[in-house]
Structures are given as structure tokens and as C-alpha cells.
Amino acid sequence: MTLALIILALLQVCDVLSTIRVLEAGGYERNPFVAKLMDRFGRFWWVPKILLAAGAAALIWWAGAVLLIWVLNAVYAAVVVNNLRQV
């Protein structure tokens, strides 16, 4: 479980950094929820995104849903790869 959470945290950071690169290259955020965070919080959009992800991970951990964390890891890995393809 600990490894899955560490990987999820690292993928969250990679998602933020790769999203910033996409935006700097003229791209846009496809996730409507994150796009709203960007509108509301400007360049600090990543703070509530990371906090919400941490809260969700804590709830999943508390529920003992290890498989769900690995599924999220796969999803976020795909998101990061997609972002990196765009820059």
C-alpha cells in the first residue's frame, strides 16, 4: 500500500509539471474540473489539485482499497505520458 501511495504522489507531481509544460507550449487543460481550478486560482491552481488528490488518496487508503490506488496510478501514468507527447 505504501509503495502505491508513493507512486501516486509522484505521479501527481509529474502531472502538474507536465501540465505546466503543455500550457507553456500553447496547449490547454482537458479536464474540466482542473480547468476550473486554473480559472479560480490562477498560477496556483496546482495547490488545491494536489490537496484534493491527497485527500482522495487518504480516503482510499483508509478504506483499504489498494487496487483502486493502482488503477489511479495507471490512469495518471497515462495522463503524464499524454502530456509529454504534446510538448
Short mmCIF file of N, CA and C in Angstrom, two decimals:
data_model
loop_
_atom_site.label_atom_id
_atom_site.label_comp_id
_atom_site.label_asym_id
_atom_site.label_seq_id
_atom_site.Cartn_x
_atom_site.Cartn_y
_atom_site.Cartn_z
N MET A 1 0.83 -1.20 0.00
CA MET A 1 0.00 0.00 0.00
C MET A 1 0.87 1.25 0.00
N THR A 2 1.95 1.24 0.79
CA THR A 2 2.81 2.42 0.88
C THR A 2 3.44 2.74 -0.47
N LEU A 3 3.92 1.72 -1.17
CA LEU A 3 4.52 1.94 -2.48
C LEU A 3 3.50 2.54 -3.45
N ALA A 4 2.29 2.03 -3.42
CA ALA A 4 1.24 2.56 -4.31
C ALA A 4 0.98 4.03 -4.02
N LEU A 5 0.96 4.41 -2.76
CA LEU A 5 0.72 5.81 -2.39
C LEU A 5 1.89 6.71 -2.78
N ILE A 6 3.10 6.21 -2.63
CA ILE A 6 4.28 6.99 -3.03
C ILE A 6 4.26 7.23 -4.54
N ILE A 7 3.96 6.18 -5.28
CA ILE A 7 3.88 6.32 -6.74
C ILE A 7 2.78 7.29 -7.12
N LEU A 8 1.63 7.21 -6.46
CA LEU A 8 0.54 8.14 -6.74
C LEU A 8 0.96 9.58 -6.48
N ALA A 9 1.65 9.81 -5.38
CA ALA A 9 2.12 11.17 -5.07
C ALA A 9 3.10 11.67 -6.14
N LEU A 10 4.02 10.81 -6.55
CA LEU A 10 4.98 11.20 -7.59
C LEU A 10 4.28 11.48 -8.92
N LEU A 11 3.28 10.67 -9.24
CA LEU A 11 2.54 10.89 -10.48
C LEU A 11 1.75 12.20 -10.43
N GLN A 12 1.26 12.57 -9.26
CA GLN A 12 0.56 13.85 -9.13
C GLN A 12 1.51 15.01 -9.45
N VAL A 13 2.72 14.92 -8.92
CA VAL A 13 3.71 15.97 -9.19
C VAL A 13 4.07 15.97 -10.68
N CYS A 14 4.25 14.80 -11.25
CA CYS A 14 4.56 14.71 -12.69
C CYS A 14 3.41 15.26 -13.53
N ASP A 15 2.18 15.01 -13.10
CA ASP A 15 1.02 15.54 -13.82
C ASP A 15 1.03 17.07 -13.80
N VAL A 16 1.27 17.64 -12.64
CA VAL A 16 1.31 19.11 -12.53
C VAL A 16 2.43 19.67 -13.40
N LEU A 17 3.62 19.12 -13.29
CA LEU A 17 4.76 19.65 -14.05
C LEU A 17 4.56 19.48 -15.55
N SER A 18 4.04 18.33 -15.97
CA SER A 18 3.83 18.13 -17.40
C SER A 18 2.68 18.98 -17.92
N THR A 19 1.67 19.22 -17.09
CA THR A 19 0.58 20.11 -17.49
C THR A 19 1.09 21.53 -17.68
N ILE A 20 1.94 21.98 -16.79
CA ILE A 20 2.53 23.32 -16.92
C ILE A 20 3.30 23.41 -18.24
N ARG A 21 4.04 22.37 -18.59
CA ARG A 21 4.78 22.36 -19.86
C ARG A 21 3.82 22.45 -21.06
N VAL A 22 2.73 21.70 -21.00
CA VAL A 22 1.74 21.73 -22.08
C VAL A 22 1.16 23.14 -22.21
N LEU A 23 0.81 23.75 -21.09
CA LEU A 23 0.25 25.10 -21.12
C LEU A 23 1.25 26.10 -21.68
N GLU A 24 2.50 25.97 -21.29
CA GLU A 24 3.54 26.87 -21.80
C GLU A 24 3.75 26.69 -23.31
N ALA A 25 3.46 25.50 -23.81
CA ALA A 25 3.61 25.22 -25.24
C ALA A 25 2.36 25.60 -26.03
N GLY A 26 1.39 26.21 -25.35
CA GLY A 26 0.18 26.65 -26.05
C GLY A 26 -0.99 25.69 -25.96
N GLY A 27 -0.84 24.61 -25.21
CA GLY A 27 -1.93 23.65 -25.05
C GLY A 27 -2.95 24.13 -24.03
N TYR A 28 -3.89 23.27 -23.73
CA TYR A 28 -4.93 23.61 -22.76
C TYR A 28 -5.24 22.40 -21.89
N GLU A 29 -5.90 22.65 -20.79
CA GLU A 29 -6.29 21.60 -19.85
C GLU A 29 -7.58 20.95 -20.33
N ARG A 30 -7.56 19.64 -20.52
CA ARG A 30 -8.74 18.92 -21.00
C ARG A 30 -9.70 18.54 -19.88
N ASN A 31 -9.19 18.43 -18.67
CA ASN A 31 -10.04 18.05 -17.53
C ASN A 31 -10.82 19.30 -17.10
N PRO A 32 -12.15 19.29 -17.25
CA PRO A 32 -12.93 20.49 -16.93
C PRO A 32 -12.83 20.91 -15.46
N PHE A 33 -12.68 19.95 -14.57
CA PHE A 33 -12.55 20.29 -13.15
C PHE A 33 -11.25 21.04 -12.90
N VAL A 34 -10.16 20.53 -13.43
CA VAL A 34 -8.86 21.19 -13.25
C VAL A 34 -8.85 22.53 -13.98
N ALA A 35 -9.51 22.61 -15.13
CA ALA A 35 -9.60 23.88 -15.85
C ALA A 35 -10.29 24.94 -14.99
N LYS A 36 -11.30 24.53 -14.23
CA LYS A 36 -11.98 25.47 -13.33
C LYS A 36 -11.04 25.89 -12.19
N LEU A 37 -10.24 24.96 -11.69
CA LEU A 37 -9.25 25.32 -10.67
C LEU A 37 -8.28 26.35 -11.23
N MET A 38 -7.90 26.18 -12.48
CA MET A 38 -6.98 27.13 -13.12
C MET A 38 -7.61 28.51 -13.22
N ASP A 39 -8.89 28.54 -13.60
CA ASP A 39 -9.59 29.83 -13.69
C ASP A 39 -9.70 30.49 -12.32
N ARG A 40 -9.99 29.70 -11.31
CA ARG A 40 -10.24 30.25 -9.97
C ARG A 40 -8.95 30.64 -9.24
N PHE A 41 -7.91 29.83 -9.36
CA PHE A 41 -6.70 30.04 -8.56
C PHE A 41 -5.49 30.53 -9.36
N GLY A 42 -5.67 30.71 -10.65
CA GLY A 42 -4.57 31.23 -11.46
C GLY A 42 -3.36 30.31 -11.43
N ARG A 43 -2.19 30.91 -11.31
CA ARG A 43 -0.96 30.11 -11.37
C ARG A 43 -0.78 29.17 -10.18
N PHE A 44 -1.62 29.30 -9.18
CA PHE A 44 -1.55 28.41 -8.01
C PHE A 44 -2.61 27.31 -8.07
N TRP A 45 -3.14 27.03 -9.27
CA TRP A 45 -4.16 26.00 -9.46
C TRP A 45 -3.73 24.64 -8.93
N TRP A 46 -2.44 24.40 -8.95
CA TRP A 46 -1.93 23.09 -8.57
C TRP A 46 -2.05 22.82 -7.07
N VAL A 47 -2.16 23.88 -6.27
CA VAL A 47 -2.26 23.68 -4.81
C VAL A 47 -3.55 22.95 -4.44
N PRO A 48 -4.74 23.46 -4.83
CA PRO A 48 -5.94 22.70 -4.49
C PRO A 48 -6.01 21.35 -5.21
N LYS A 49 -5.42 21.26 -6.39
CA LYS A 49 -5.41 19.98 -7.11
C LYS A 49 -4.66 18.93 -6.29
N ILE A 50 -3.48 19.29 -5.80
CA ILE A 50 -2.68 18.36 -5.00
C ILE A 50 -3.38 18.05 -3.67
N LEU A 51 -3.96 19.07 -3.04
CA LEU A 51 -4.66 18.85 -1.77
C LEU A 51 -5.86 17.92 -1.95
N LEU A 52 -6.62 18.12 -3.02
CA LEU A 52 -7.77 17.24 -3.28
C LEU A 52 -7.31 15.82 -3.58
N ALA A 53 -6.24 15.69 -4.34
CA ALA A 53 -5.71 14.35 -4.65
C ALA A 53 -5.22 13.67 -3.38
N ALA A 54 -4.57 14.42 -2.51
CA ALA A 54 -4.09 13.85 -1.24
C ALA A 54 -5.26 13.41 -0.37
N GLY A 55 -6.30 14.23 -0.32
CA GLY A 55 -7.48 13.86 0.45
C GLY A 55 -8.16 12.62 -0.09
N ALA A 56 -8.27 12.54 -1.40
CA ALA A 56 -8.87 11.35 -2.02
C ALA A 56 -8.02 10.12 -1.75
N ALA A 57 -6.70 10.27 -1.85
CA ALA A 57 -5.80 9.14 -1.58
C ALA A 57 -5.93 8.68 -0.12
N ALA A 58 -6.06 9.64 0.79
CA ALA A 58 -6.21 9.29 2.21
C ALA A 58 -7.50 8.51 2.44
N LEU A 59 -8.58 8.92 1.80
CA LEU A 59 -9.85 8.19 1.93
C LEU A 59 -9.75 6.78 1.35
N ILE A 60 -9.11 6.67 0.20
CA ILE A 60 -8.94 5.36 -0.42
C ILE A 60 -8.06 4.47 0.47
N TRP A 61 -7.00 5.04 1.02
CA TRP A 61 -6.12 4.29 1.91
C TRP A 61 -6.90 3.83 3.15
N TRP A 62 -7.68 4.74 3.71
CA TRP A 62 -8.47 4.42 4.90
C TRP A 62 -9.44 3.28 4.62
N ALA A 63 -10.00 3.27 3.40
CA ALA A 63 -10.94 2.21 3.01
C ALA A 63 -10.22 0.90 2.68
N GLY A 64 -8.90 0.97 2.56
CA GLY A 64 -8.13 -0.24 2.25
C GLY A 64 -8.24 -0.70 0.81
N ALA A 65 -8.57 0.21 -0.08
CA ALA A 65 -8.77 -0.13 -1.49
C ALA A 65 -7.46 0.00 -2.28
N VAL A 66 -6.55 -0.91 -2.01
CA VAL A 66 -5.23 -0.86 -2.64
C VAL A 66 -5.34 -0.96 -4.16
N LEU A 67 -6.20 -1.83 -4.64
CA LEU A 67 -6.35 -1.98 -6.09
C LEU A 67 -6.76 -0.67 -6.75
N LEU A 68 -7.63 0.08 -6.11
CA LEU A 68 -8.06 1.37 -6.66
C LEU A 68 -6.89 2.33 -6.78
N ILE A 69 -6.00 2.32 -5.83
CA ILE A 69 -4.81 3.19 -5.91
C ILE A 69 -3.96 2.79 -7.11
N TRP A 70 -3.79 1.50 -7.36
CA TRP A 70 -3.02 1.06 -8.52
C TRP A 70 -3.72 1.43 -9.82
N VAL A 71 -5.04 1.37 -9.83
CA VAL A 71 -5.79 1.80 -11.02
C VAL A 71 -5.56 3.29 -11.26
N LEU A 72 -5.64 4.09 -10.20
CA LEU A 72 -5.37 5.53 -10.33
C LEU A 72 -3.94 5.78 -10.81
N ASN A 73 -3.00 4.98 -10.34
CA ASN A 73 -1.62 5.11 -10.81
C ASN A 73 -1.54 4.89 -12.31
N ALA A 74 -2.24 3.88 -12.80
CA ALA A 74 -2.23 3.61 -14.24
C ALA A 74 -2.85 4.77 -15.02
N VAL A 75 -3.96 5.30 -14.50
CA VAL A 75 -4.62 6.43 -15.16
C VAL A 75 -3.70 7.65 -15.19
N TYR A 76 -3.11 7.99 -14.06
CA TYR A 76 -2.24 9.17 -14.02
C TYR A 76 -0.96 8.97 -14.82
N ALA A 77 -0.46 7.75 -14.89
CA ALA A 77 0.70 7.49 -15.75
C ALA A 77 0.33 7.76 -17.21
N ALA A 78 -0.86 7.34 -17.61
CA ALA A 78 -1.32 7.61 -18.98
C ALA A 78 -1.48 9.10 -19.23
N VAL A 79 -1.99 9.82 -18.24
CA VAL A 79 -2.15 11.28 -18.36
C VAL A 79 -0.79 11.94 -18.54
N VAL A 80 0.18 11.55 -17.74
CA VAL A 80 1.52 12.14 -17.83
C VAL A 80 2.15 11.83 -19.19
N VAL A 81 2.03 10.60 -19.65
CA VAL A 81 2.57 10.24 -20.96
C VAL A 81 1.90 11.07 -22.05
N ASN A 82 0.59 11.21 -21.97
CA ASN A 82 -0.13 12.03 -22.95
C ASN A 82 0.36 13.48 -22.92
N ASN A 83 0.54 14.02 -21.73
CA ASN A 83 1.04 15.40 -21.62
C ASN A 83 2.42 15.53 -22.26
N LEU A 84 3.28 14.58 -21.99
CA LEU A 84 4.65 14.66 -22.51
C LEU A 84 4.69 14.52 -24.03
N ARG A 85 3.74 13.81 -24.59
CA ARG A 85 3.66 13.70 -26.05
C ARG A 85 3.31 15.03 -26.70
N GLN A 86 2.65 15.89 -25.96
CA GLN A 86 2.19 17.17 -26.52
C GLN A 86 3.25 18.25 -26.50
N VAL A 87 4.34 18.03 -25.78
CA VAL A 87 5.38 19.07 -25.72
C VAL A 87 6.62 18.67 -26.48
#
